[in-house]
XYZ file of C-alpha atoms in Angstrom:
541
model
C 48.544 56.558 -48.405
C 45.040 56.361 -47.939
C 42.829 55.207 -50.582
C 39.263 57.167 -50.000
C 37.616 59.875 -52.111
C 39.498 62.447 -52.571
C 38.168 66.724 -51.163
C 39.019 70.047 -52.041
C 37.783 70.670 -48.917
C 39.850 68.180 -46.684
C 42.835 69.093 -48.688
C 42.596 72.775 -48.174
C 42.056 72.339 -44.279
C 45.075 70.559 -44.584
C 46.874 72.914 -46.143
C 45.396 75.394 -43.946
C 46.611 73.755 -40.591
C 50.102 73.041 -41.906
C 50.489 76.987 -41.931
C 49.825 76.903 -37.857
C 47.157 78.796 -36.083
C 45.108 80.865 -37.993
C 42.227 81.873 -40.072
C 42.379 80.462 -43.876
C 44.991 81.803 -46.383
C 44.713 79.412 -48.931
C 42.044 79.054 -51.987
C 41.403 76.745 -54.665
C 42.257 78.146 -58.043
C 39.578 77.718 -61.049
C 40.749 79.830 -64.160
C 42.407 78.165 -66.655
C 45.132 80.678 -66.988
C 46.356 79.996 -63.230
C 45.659 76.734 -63.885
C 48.806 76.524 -66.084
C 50.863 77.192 -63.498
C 49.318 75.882 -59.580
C 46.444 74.603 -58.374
C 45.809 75.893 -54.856
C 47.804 79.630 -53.477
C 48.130 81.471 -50.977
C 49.022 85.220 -50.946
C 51.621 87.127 -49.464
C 48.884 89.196 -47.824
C 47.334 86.454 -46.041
C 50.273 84.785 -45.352
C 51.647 88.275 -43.542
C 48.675 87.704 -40.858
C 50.721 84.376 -40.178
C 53.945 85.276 -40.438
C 55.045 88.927 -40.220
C 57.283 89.950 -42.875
C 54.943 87.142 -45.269
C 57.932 84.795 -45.328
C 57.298 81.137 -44.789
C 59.602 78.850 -42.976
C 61.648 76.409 -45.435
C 60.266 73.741 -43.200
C 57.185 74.734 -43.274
C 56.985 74.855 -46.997
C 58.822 71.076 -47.002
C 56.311 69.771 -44.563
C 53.250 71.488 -47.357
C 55.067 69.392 -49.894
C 54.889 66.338 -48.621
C 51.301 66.873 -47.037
C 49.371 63.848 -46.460
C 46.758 62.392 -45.254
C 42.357 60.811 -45.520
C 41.087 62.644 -48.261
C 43.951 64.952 -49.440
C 45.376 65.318 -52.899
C 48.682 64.484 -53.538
C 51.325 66.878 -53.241
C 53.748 67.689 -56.457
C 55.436 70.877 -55.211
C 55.157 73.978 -53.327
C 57.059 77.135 -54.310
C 57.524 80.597 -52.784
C 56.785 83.452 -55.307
C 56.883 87.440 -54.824
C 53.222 87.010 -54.498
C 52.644 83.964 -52.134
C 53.058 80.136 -51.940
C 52.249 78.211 -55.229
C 51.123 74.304 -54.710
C 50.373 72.378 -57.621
C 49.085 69.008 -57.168
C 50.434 65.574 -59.052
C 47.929 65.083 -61.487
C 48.338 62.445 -62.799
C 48.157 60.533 -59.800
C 44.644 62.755 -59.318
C 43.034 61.603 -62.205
C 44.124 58.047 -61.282
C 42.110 58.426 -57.796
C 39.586 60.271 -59.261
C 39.072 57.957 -62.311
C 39.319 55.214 -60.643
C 36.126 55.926 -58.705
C 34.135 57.794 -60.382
C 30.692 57.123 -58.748
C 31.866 58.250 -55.444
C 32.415 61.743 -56.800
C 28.760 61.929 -58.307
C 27.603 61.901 -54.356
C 27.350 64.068 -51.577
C 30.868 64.501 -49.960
C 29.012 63.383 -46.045
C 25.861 62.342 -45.688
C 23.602 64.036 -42.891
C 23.179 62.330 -39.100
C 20.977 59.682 -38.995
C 17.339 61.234 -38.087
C 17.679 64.728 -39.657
C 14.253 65.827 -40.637
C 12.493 69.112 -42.516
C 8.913 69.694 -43.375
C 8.884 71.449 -46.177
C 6.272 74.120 -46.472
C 5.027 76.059 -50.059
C 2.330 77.800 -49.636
C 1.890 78.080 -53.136
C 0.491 75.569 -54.417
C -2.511 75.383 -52.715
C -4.456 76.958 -55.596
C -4.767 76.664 -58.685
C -1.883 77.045 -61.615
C -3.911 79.999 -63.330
C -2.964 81.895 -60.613
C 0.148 81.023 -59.734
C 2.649 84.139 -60.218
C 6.189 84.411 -61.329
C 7.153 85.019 -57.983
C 5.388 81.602 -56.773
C 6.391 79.459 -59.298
C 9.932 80.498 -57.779
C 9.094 79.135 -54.883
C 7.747 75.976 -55.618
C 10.830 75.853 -58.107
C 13.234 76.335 -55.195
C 11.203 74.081 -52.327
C 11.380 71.025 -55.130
C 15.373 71.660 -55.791
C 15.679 71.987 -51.900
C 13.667 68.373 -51.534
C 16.052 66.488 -54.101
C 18.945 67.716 -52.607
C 18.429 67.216 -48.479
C 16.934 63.567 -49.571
C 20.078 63.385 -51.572
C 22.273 64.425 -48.019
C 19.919 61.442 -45.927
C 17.542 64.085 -44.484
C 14.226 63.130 -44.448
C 12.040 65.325 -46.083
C 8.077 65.847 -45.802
C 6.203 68.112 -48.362
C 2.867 70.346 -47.494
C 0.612 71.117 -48.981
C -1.015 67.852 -50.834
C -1.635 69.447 -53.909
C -5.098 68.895 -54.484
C -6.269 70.588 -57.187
C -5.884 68.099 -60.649
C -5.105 71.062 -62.428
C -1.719 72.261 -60.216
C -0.943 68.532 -59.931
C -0.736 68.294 -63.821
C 1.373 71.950 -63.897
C 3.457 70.069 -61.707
C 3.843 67.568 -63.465
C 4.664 68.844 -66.653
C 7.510 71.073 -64.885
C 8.914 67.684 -63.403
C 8.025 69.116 -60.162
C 7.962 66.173 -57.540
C 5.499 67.164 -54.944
C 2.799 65.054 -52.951
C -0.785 64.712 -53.769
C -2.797 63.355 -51.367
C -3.579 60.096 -49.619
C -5.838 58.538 -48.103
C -4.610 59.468 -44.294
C -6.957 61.808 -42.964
C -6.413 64.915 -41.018
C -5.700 64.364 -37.006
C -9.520 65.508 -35.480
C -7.824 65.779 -32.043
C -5.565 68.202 -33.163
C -8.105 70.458 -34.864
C -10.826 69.936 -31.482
C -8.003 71.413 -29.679
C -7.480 74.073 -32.000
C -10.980 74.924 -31.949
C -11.044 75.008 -28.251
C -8.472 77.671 -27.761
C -9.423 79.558 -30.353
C -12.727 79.808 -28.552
C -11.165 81.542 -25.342
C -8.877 83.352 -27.236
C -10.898 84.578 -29.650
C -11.965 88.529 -30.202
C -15.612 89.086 -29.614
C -15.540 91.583 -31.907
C -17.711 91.792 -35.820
C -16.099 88.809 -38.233
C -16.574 88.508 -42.103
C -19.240 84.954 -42.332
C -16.972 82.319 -42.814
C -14.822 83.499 -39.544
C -14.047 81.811 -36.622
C -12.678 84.544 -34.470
C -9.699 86.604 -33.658
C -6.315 85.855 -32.170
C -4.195 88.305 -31.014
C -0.394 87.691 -32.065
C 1.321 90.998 -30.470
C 2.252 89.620 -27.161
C 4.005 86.311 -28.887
C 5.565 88.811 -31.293
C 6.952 90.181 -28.181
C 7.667 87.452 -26.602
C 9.858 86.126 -29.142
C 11.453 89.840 -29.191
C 13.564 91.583 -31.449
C 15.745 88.941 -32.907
C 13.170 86.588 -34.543
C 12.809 89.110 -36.572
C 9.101 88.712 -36.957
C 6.989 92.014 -39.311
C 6.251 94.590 -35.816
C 3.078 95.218 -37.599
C 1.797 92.123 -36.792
C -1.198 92.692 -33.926
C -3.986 89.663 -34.952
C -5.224 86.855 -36.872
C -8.224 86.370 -38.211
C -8.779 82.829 -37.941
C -10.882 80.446 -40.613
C -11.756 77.306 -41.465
C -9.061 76.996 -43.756
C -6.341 77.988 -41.763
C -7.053 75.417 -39.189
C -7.050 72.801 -42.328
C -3.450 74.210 -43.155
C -2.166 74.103 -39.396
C -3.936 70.786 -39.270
C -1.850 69.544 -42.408
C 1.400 70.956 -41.152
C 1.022 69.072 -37.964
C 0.292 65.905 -39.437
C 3.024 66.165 -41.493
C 5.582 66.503 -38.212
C 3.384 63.731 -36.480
C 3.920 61.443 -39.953
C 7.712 61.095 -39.546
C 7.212 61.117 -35.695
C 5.569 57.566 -36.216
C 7.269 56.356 -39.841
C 10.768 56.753 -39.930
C 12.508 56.900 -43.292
C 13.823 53.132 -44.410
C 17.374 52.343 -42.925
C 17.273 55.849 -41.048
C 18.107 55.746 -37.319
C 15.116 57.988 -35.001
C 16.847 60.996 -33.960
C 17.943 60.949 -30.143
C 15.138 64.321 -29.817
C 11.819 62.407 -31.190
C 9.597 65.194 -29.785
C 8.033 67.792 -32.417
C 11.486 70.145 -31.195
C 13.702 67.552 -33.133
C 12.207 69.047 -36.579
C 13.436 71.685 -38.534
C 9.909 73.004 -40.420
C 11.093 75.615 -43.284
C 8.449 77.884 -44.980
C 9.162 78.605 -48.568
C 7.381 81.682 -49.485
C 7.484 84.327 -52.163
C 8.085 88.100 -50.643
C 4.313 88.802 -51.566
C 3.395 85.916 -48.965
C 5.931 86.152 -46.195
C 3.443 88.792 -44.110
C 0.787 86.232 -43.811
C 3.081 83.072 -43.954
C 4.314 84.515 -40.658
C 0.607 85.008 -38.945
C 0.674 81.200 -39.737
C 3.634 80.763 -38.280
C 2.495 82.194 -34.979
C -0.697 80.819 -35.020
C 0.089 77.571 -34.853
C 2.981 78.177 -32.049
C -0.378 79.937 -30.066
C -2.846 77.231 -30.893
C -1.384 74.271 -30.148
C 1.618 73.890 -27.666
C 3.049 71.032 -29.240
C 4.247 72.960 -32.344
C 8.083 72.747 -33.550
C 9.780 75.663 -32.162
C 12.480 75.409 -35.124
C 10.259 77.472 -37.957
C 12.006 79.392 -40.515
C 11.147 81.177 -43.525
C 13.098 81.247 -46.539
C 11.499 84.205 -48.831
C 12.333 83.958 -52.470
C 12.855 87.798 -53.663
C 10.684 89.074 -55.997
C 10.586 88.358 -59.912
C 10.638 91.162 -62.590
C 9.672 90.671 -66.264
C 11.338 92.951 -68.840
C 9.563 93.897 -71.837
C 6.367 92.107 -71.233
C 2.926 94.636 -70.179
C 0.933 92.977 -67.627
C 0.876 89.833 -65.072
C 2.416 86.791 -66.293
C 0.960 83.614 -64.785
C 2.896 80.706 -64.618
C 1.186 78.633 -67.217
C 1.717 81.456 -69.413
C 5.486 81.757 -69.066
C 5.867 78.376 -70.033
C 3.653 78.183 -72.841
C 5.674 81.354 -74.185
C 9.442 79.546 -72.953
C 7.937 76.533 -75.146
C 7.064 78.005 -78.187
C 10.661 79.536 -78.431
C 12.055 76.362 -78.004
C 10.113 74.854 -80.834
C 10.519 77.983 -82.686
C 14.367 77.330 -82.205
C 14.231 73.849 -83.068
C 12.311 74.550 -86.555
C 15.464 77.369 -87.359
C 18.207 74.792 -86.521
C 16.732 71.502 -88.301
C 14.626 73.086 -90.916
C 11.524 72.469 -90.295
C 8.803 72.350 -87.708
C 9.305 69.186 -85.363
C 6.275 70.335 -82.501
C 4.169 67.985 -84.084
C 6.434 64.991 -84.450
C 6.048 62.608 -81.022
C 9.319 61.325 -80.986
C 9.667 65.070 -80.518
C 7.259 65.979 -77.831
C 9.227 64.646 -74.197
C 12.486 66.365 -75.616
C 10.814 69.695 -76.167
C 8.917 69.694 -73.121
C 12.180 69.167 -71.469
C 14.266 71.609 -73.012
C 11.447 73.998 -72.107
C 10.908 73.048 -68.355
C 15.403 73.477 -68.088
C 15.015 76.920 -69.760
C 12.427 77.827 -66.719
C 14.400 75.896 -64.079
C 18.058 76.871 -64.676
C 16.255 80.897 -64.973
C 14.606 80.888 -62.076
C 17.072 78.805 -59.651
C 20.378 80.525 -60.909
C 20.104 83.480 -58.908
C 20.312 82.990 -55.310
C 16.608 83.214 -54.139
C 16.299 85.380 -51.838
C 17.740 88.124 -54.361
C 15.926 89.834 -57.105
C 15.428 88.287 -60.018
C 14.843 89.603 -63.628
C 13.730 87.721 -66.525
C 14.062 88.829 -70.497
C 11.379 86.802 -71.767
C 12.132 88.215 -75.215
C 15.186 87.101 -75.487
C 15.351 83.885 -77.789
C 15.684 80.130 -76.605
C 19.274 78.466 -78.468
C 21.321 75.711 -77.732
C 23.963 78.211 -78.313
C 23.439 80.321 -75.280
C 26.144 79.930 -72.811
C 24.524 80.739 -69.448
C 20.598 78.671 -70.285
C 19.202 75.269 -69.454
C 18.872 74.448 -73.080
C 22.481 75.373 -73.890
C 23.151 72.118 -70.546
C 21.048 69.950 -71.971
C 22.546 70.060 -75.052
C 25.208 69.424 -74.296
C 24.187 66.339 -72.385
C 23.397 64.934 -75.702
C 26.710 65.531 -77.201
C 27.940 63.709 -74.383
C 25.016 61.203 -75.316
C 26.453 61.153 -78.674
C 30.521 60.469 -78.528
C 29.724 57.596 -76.511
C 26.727 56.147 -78.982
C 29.603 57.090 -81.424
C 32.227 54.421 -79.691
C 30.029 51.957 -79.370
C 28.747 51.913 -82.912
C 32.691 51.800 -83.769
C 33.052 49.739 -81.659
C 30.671 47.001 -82.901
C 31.845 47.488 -86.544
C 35.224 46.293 -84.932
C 36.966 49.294 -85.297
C 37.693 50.241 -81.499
C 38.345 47.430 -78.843
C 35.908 46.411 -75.612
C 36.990 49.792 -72.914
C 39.607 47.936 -70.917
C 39.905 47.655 -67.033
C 39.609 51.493 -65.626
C 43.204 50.328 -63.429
C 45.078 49.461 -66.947
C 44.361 52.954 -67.564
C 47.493 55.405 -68.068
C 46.236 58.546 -67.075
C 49.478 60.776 -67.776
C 48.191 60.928 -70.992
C 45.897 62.967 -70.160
C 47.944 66.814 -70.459
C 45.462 69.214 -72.311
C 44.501 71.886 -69.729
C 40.636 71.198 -70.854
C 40.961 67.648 -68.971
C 42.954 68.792 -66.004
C 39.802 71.948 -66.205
C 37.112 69.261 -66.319
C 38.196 67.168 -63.216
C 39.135 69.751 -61.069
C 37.282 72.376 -61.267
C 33.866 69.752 -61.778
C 34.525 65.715 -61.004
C 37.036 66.825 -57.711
C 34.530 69.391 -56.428
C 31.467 67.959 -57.204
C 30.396 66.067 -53.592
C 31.098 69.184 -51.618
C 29.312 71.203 -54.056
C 26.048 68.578 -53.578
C 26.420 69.522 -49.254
C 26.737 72.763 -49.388
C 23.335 72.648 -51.715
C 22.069 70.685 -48.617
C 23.629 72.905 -45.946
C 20.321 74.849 -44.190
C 21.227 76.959 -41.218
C 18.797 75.861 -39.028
C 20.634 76.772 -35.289
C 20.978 80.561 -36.519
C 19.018 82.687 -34.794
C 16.143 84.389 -36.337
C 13.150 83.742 -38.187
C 14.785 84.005 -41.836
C 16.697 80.957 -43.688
C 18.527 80.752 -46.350
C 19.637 78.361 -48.923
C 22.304 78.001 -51.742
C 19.537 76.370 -54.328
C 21.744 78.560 -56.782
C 24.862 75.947 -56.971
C 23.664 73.120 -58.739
C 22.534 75.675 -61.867
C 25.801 77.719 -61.958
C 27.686 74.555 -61.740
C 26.273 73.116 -64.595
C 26.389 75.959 -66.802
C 30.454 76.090 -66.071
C 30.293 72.110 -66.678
C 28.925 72.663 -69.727
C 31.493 75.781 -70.901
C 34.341 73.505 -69.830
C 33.137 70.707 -71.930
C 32.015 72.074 -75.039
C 35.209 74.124 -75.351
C 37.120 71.116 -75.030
C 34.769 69.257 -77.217
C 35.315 71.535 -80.164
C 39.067 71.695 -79.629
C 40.208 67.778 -78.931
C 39.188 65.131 -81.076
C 38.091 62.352 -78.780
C 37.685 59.216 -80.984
C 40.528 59.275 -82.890
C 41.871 57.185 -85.992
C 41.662 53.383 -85.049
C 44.876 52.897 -84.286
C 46.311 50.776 -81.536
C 49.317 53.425 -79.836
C 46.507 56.042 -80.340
C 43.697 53.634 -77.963
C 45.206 54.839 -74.389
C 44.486 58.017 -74.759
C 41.664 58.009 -76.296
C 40.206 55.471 -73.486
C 41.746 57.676 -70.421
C 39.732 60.775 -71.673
C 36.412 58.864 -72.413
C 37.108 57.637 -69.197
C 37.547 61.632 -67.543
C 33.863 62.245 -69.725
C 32.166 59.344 -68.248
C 32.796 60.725 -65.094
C 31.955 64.464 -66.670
C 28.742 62.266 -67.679
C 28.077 60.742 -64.209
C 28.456 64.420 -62.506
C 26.568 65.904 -65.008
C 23.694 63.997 -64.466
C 23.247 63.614 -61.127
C 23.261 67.314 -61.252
C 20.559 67.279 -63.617
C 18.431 64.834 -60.999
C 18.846 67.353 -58.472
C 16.837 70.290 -60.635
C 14.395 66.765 -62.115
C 15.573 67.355 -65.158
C 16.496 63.905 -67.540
C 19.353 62.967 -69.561
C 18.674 63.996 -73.600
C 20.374 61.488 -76.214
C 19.752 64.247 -78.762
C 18.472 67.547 -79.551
């Protein structure tokens, strides 16, 4: 049997194809009270679309049983029921695989074809922070999450705009925002020149506001794109001024950037021309009227522009219980004084001013903001309760992830400092592991439904639909947050239950090494999902 890693995915397109033609019947199971029983089913429903009267074949159901092949788990049994076919996997020999290799699960289950490339486009953050809305900060939230996880996949990923005010750049920073300020590479002249001189015969000769340039009509390239690009019909002109040529001028150096540099160890893409990019506008709703004048503009200024835009619009963001505009800076000011506010009710006293304090509570606050803005898919609606209190205890917030990244932090500080006192032993070899002790549901809960899953998880986070048509684009930046917040469930309900480090006693060591060997790899997913949102490991909170 083959070796490699180990994919729900593969396994259930196995599983799938075994059945014959057809569209997919099975599913993965991920409650713990089906758990108990099977792993992957298929219902009678589904399997009526297959087979008429829903009855499989007994040879069919042998040749499920003893399904192999690269990248499926191992088969224990498959079983007819009144309400479908029940597989459940051998899991012991799972956890071996898994186990055995854990950092191949903390990566993306395929990496992307050599030369894959996206601009990345936000809009927002070419002002200043005081007045950057809720809505915008979404954005910028979601185009940062977006970066980390393409470069993550191999794509290679280009940011605009520089950020050039000092003020945004240190906003940024403090939200561990990774975005480019800029260098010393100036602007392409030859690219603005030409911009200028088509603006000049296509310009309106009618009154402009001083600081104009002139007038572009956009109505006929509306048209000409028709119906299906899905561009605003109200669109008619563009007014066109000195800083929209800067932005069209930044947007094409960025394309002509990776044209010349290609990333290190990537292969150029077999279409090197400007039509080989994939340019994605991230936009709040407020901006997506005039984000697609841009877009136009540029196609009818300059000829070499990309002809793969999209826009992916971030839905709007509602405050309850709060009067008034919220800037940015203000929401996390407030999200940070309930964190410290938090902190002072669960040790006692008040920490803000202790610097040993500082980083962690400047974390914690940035993960409230990040894992509330990015868990709701973003083009949806999203509403925030800014009243509501910050708690580690809180099953669905960034804080209540974080800590438990420290607990995690903490059992293994915990063995260590046993095991330097000479209480616990050196962790043996990973393959001297026995594994079948490993039988509480909560470990069988952790791998599967989080280690197992994990790289396909990380693609689909990747996965842009850049060949469908239309203008609009949209992304799954909503994964990584969910995922974490079920990681976290999972764990800390086995935490409380299971006594990891148990009594220092020799028949009592495999076990307790197999499952610190299932939460280093709980660790190792954990994190890297963390490194996708920017976010650090805490040791403690």
């Amino acid at each position: 049997m083959a070796m490699g890693r180990l994919g729900v995915e593969e396994t259930l397109e196995a599983l799938n194809a075994a059945l014959g033609p057809g569209g997919p019947v099975w599913f993965k199971e991920t409650r713990a009270r089906h758990l108990r029983v099977r792993d992957f089913f298929a219902p009678r429903r589904a399997l009526r679309a297959r087979f008429g009267d829903g009855q499989v074949p007994e040879r069919v159901v042998h040749a499920i049983a003893c399904l192999q092949g690269p990248g499926v788990a191992p088969v224990l049994r498959c079983v007819p029921t009144p309400t479908g076919l029940a597989l459940q996997l051998q899991r012991s020999a799972v956890f071996e695989r898994v186990l055995g290799a854990v950092a191949a699960y903390a990566a993306p289950s395929a990496i992307a074809a050599p030369g894959r490339r996206v601009v990345l486009h936000c809009p927002a953050l070419r002002g200043g922070p005081g007045a950057l809305r809720l809505s915008q900060l979404r954005a910028v939230l979601v185009a940062d999450h977006l970066a980390r996880a393409l470069r993550a996949h191999g794509v290679s990923v280009r940011q605009v705009p520089a950020v050039r005010d000092p003020h945004m750049s240190t906003f940024l920073q403090q939200l561990r925002v990774d975005w480019p300020v800029p260098s010393e590479r100036t602007a392409n002249e030859a690219l603005r020149s030409r911009a200028h001189a088509k603006l000049t015969s296509a310009g309106d000769s009618g009154a402009l506001f001083p600081g104009a340039l002139g007038s572009v009509r956009l109505k006929e390239l509306v048209d000409e794109c028709g119906h299906t690009a899905s561009y605003d019909p109200n669109l008619d002109s563009c007014l066109v001024t000195e800083d929209l040529l800067s932005v069209l001028a930044e947007l094409q150096e960025a394309v002509q950037h990776q044209l010349e540099e290609s990333s290190p160890g990537m292969a150029a893409a077999p279409d090197t021309g400007a039509e080989g990019y994939l340019v994605v506008h991230v936009v709040s709703c407020e901006e997506e009227f005039q984000q697609q004048k841009l877009d136009l503009l540029w196609r009818k200024l300059d000829d070499q522009a990309p002809l793969r835009q999209k826009h992916l619009v971030c839905g709007p963001v509602k405050v309850a219980g709060v009067p008034g505009t919220l800037t940015a800076p203000e929401y996390y000011e407030l999200r940070h004084a309930q964190v410290c506010k938090a902190s002072a009710l669960k040790h006692g006293r008040d920490l803000a001013q202790d610097p040993a304090w500082t980083e962690i509570f400047m974390v914690l606050s940035v993960a409230a903001i990040k894992f509330e803005m990015l868990s709701t898919a973003p083009q949806s609606q999203l509403l925030l309760a800014l009243t509501d209190n910050i708690s580690t205890k809180g099953t669905k917030s960034g804080t209540f992830v974080m800590y438990n990244c420290a607990r995690l932090a903490t059992l293994f500080e915990g063995y260590e400092c046993s095991m330097e006192q000479g209480l616990y032993p050196t962790f043996p070899p990973v393959s001297s592991l026995d594994f079948s002790q490993l039988h509480d549901e909560g470990e069988w809960l952790l791998l599967f439904n989080s280690v197992l899953p994990f790289p396909d998880l990380l693609s689909h986070t990747a996965a842009l639909a850049c060949t469908a048509p239309g203008l609009h684009i949209t992304a799954r930046t909503e994964m990584v947050c969910k995922f974490l917040v079920q990681l976290s469930m999972d764990f800390s309900s086995y935490y409380n239950r299971v006594h990891i480090l148990g009594e220092p006693r020799p028949h009592l060591f495999g076990q307790m090494f197999a499952r610190l060997q299932l939460l280093r790899a709980v660790r190792e997913v954990l994190h890297t999902g963390l490194a996708m949102l920017g976010l650090p490991p805490l040791s403690h909170i």
